[in-house]
Amino acid sequence: MTALRVGIAGLGTVGAAVAKIIVENGAALASRCGRALQLTAVSARDRAKDRGVSLGAAEWFADPVKLAQSAPIDVFVELMGGEGDPAKAAVEAAIARGVPVITANKALLAHHGVALAKAAEAKGLALNYEAAVAGGIPIVKALREGLGANRVERVYGILNGTCNYILTTMESSGRSFADVLAEAQRLGYAEADPTFDIGGMDTAHKLCLLAAVAFGNAPALDEIHVEGIERVSPMDIMFAREFGFRIKLLGLASRVNGGIEQRVHPAMVPLGTPLADVDGVFNAVVADCNLAGKSVYEGRGAGAGPTASAVMSDVLDVARGVRLPTFGAPAVHIGRPKVASMGAHVGACYLRFTVIDRPGVIAVLSRCLADQSISIESMLQRSRSPGEAVPVVMITHEASELSMVKALSAVVATGVVTEQPCMIRMERF
Ligand code: NAP
Ligand code: HSE
């Protein structure tokens, strides 16, 4: 059989690693997929940059859309990133030309996944994205194929390596947020714009793709409640430990009475449960299903090797002639999910108030919570000199999100706090 000719647009952390695998192991991989792999075209912005791999035989395209339109390729691999052009235009051009597409670009698929999947499926082409969710963990394949016969009740996990690296390194080393973020960038974990990581949007991109495959609906990015880790302080990380929890940025999608609930936010995860022990750049995904029960998947969520591993699994599928609908169900049959409102979410919370230590302050806080029927499970106050600002930490019993938001607004209105209260939802798995 002839070699599978691969074109890659984007030769950064992921693209250069994929190019290296194909150039150095393309012939050997024929024993896995029945065809040798050959790198025939590449594109990036800076032709002079050293990519750490010899690209000699591959044709260089300054314009990635031109590569997609006219290069001698059997598969187009988009590794530039970004929800818009040139990534979108290049993927559309490859599909229009009848070339299957592989991408690691969750932003692109979260925004335009259904339209692109419809276009690809109408032409009988693969549009694969294993690397877009949870790096090296083959979670798209697990949900779409291995668990394909299940009714998934809930899928959730740690989906951003940069945030998990920051949270766990801050905890273990005491280093600052900014310092650890800079290190995550140097290691190739962060997005080109790292506010996507720390603001929770990268997790939301991934969650809507996971939820689409899990629940058989179109990705609904605009319906996800999104909070990032910017306001998680070393003090919260320390208090979490005292109460028997660790703070993780989670993406959670579940079937609830009102429809599908999708949320991304920092959460208190109980020590001793699988997600609590996931450290560094590792991700983990849990799927709760009717037939298989609960299954847990853990692995490196970002970085050159793990992400290239996932991209290459899609390349091997194309070489083997394996093609599945992008989101499991054919794209023409999937519609937007019925979305449950975040206000209706019910759960316990960790609350941290910064108050001036004076008589009656705790009574004011308790009153505001009691007015919304929120009951306190435990409380802790660190003392300093009277008159100084001190943290008061409370763990509540379950209450609705709406009540919690009203109670916190009431606290702020009383004037007893010196800064915005910190609220971190508690998850019990
Ligand atoms: P990156 O290191 O920033 O690389 C981006 C590449 O795209 C660079 O080679 C850049 O060229 C090229 N590029 C950007 N704009 C271009 C344009 N207009 N024309 C031609 N080439 C252009 O990004 P990355 O970390 O490899 O990520 C690539 C994709 O994989 C993104 O969608 C990202 O979300 C996804 N992803 C990344 C990881 C990870 O761990 N890094 C994990 C999973 C998924 P120059 O090199 O010449 O500047
Ligand atoms: N920036 C992403 C992360 C890359 O840190 O998880 C993997 O998608």
mmCIF file with all atom_site columns, N, CA and C in Angstrom, residues 10 22 33 46 226 241 262 353 394:
data_model
loop_
_atom_site.group_PDB
_atom_site.id
_atom_site.type_symbol
_atom_site.label_atom_id
_atom_site.label_alt_id
_atom_site.label_comp_id
_atom_site.label_asym_id
_atom_site.label_entity_id
_atom_site.label_seq_id
_atom_site.pdbx_PDB_ins_code
_atom_site.Cartn_x
_atom_site.Cartn_y
_atom_site.Cartn_z
_atom_site.occupancy
_atom_site.B_iso_or_equiv
_atom_site.pdbx_formal_charge
_atom_site.auth_seq_id
_atom_site.auth_comp_id
_atom_site.auth_asym_id
_atom_site.auth_atom_id
_atom_site.pdbx_PDB_model_num
ATOM 1  N N  . GLY A 1 10  ? 1.405   24.160 11.658 1.00 0.00 ? 10  GLY A N  1
ATOM 2  C CA . GLY A 1 10  ? 1.723   24.434 13.060 1.00 0.00 ? 10  GLY A CA 1
ATOM 3  C C  . GLY A 1 10  ? 2.856   23.525 13.496 1.00 0.00 ? 10  GLY A C  1
ATOM 4  N N  . ILE A 1 22  ? 6.808   11.313 12.863 1.00 0.00 ? 22  ILE A N  1
ATOM 5  C CA . ILE A 1 22  ? 6.563   10.831 11.498 1.00 0.00 ? 22  ILE A CA 1
ATOM 6  C C  . ILE A 1 22  ? 7.887   10.695 10.729 1.00 0.00 ? 22  ILE A C  1
ATOM 7  N N  . CYS A 1 33  ? -0.074  0.094  11.435 1.00 0.00 ? 33  CYS A N  1
ATOM 8  C CA . CYS A 1 33  ? -1.284  0.555  10.740 1.00 0.00 ? 33  CYS A CA 1
ATOM 9  C C  . CYS A 1 33  ? -1.352  0.123  9.283  1.00 0.00 ? 33  CYS A C  1
ATOM 10 N N  . ASP A 1 46  ? 7.401   31.104 11.064 1.00 0.00 ? 46  ASP A N  1
ATOM 11 C CA . ASP A 1 46  ? 8.816   31.452 10.928 1.00 0.00 ? 46  ASP A CA 1
ATOM 12 C C  . ASP A 1 46  ? 9.590   30.286 10.316 1.00 0.00 ? 46  ASP A C  1
ATOM 13 N N  . VAL A 1 226 ? -18.522 29.181 33.913 1.00 0.00 ? 226 VAL A N  1
ATOM 14 C CA . VAL A 1 226 ? -17.052 29.102 33.911 1.00 0.00 ? 226 VAL A CA 1
ATOM 15 C C  . VAL A 1 226 ? -16.429 30.044 34.942 1.00 0.00 ? 226 VAL A C  1
ATOM 16 N N  . ARG A 1 241 ? -6.701  21.695 53.017 1.00 0.00 ? 241 ARG A N  1
ATOM 17 C CA . ARG A 1 241 ? -6.008  20.557 53.644 1.00 0.00 ? 241 ARG A CA 1
ATOM 18 C C  . ARG A 1 241 ? -6.515  20.323 55.071 1.00 0.00 ? 241 ARG A C  1
ATOM 19 N N  . GLN A 1 262 ? -23.619 21.818 33.220 1.00 0.00 ? 262 GLN A N  1
ATOM 20 C CA . GLN A 1 262 ? -22.198 21.874 32.828 1.00 0.00 ? 262 GLN A CA 1
ATOM 21 C C  . GLN A 1 262 ? -21.541 23.026 33.570 1.00 0.00 ? 262 GLN A C  1
ATOM 22 N N  . PHE A 1 353 ? -14.344 34.429 54.598 1.00 0.00 ? 353 PHE A N  1
ATOM 23 C CA . PHE A 1 353 ? -14.622 35.856 54.748 1.00 0.00 ? 353 PHE A CA 1
ATOM 24 C C  . PHE A 1 353 ? -13.411 36.511 55.404 1.00 0.00 ? 353 PHE A C  1
ATOM 25 N N  . MET A 1 394 ? -15.907 28.932 56.677 1.00 0.00 ? 394 MET A N  1
ATOM 26 C CA . MET A 1 394 ? -17.067 28.094 57.013 1.00 0.00 ? 394 MET A CA 1
ATOM 27 C C  . MET A 1 394 ? -17.267 27.046 55.929 1.00 0.00 ? 394 MET A C  1
#
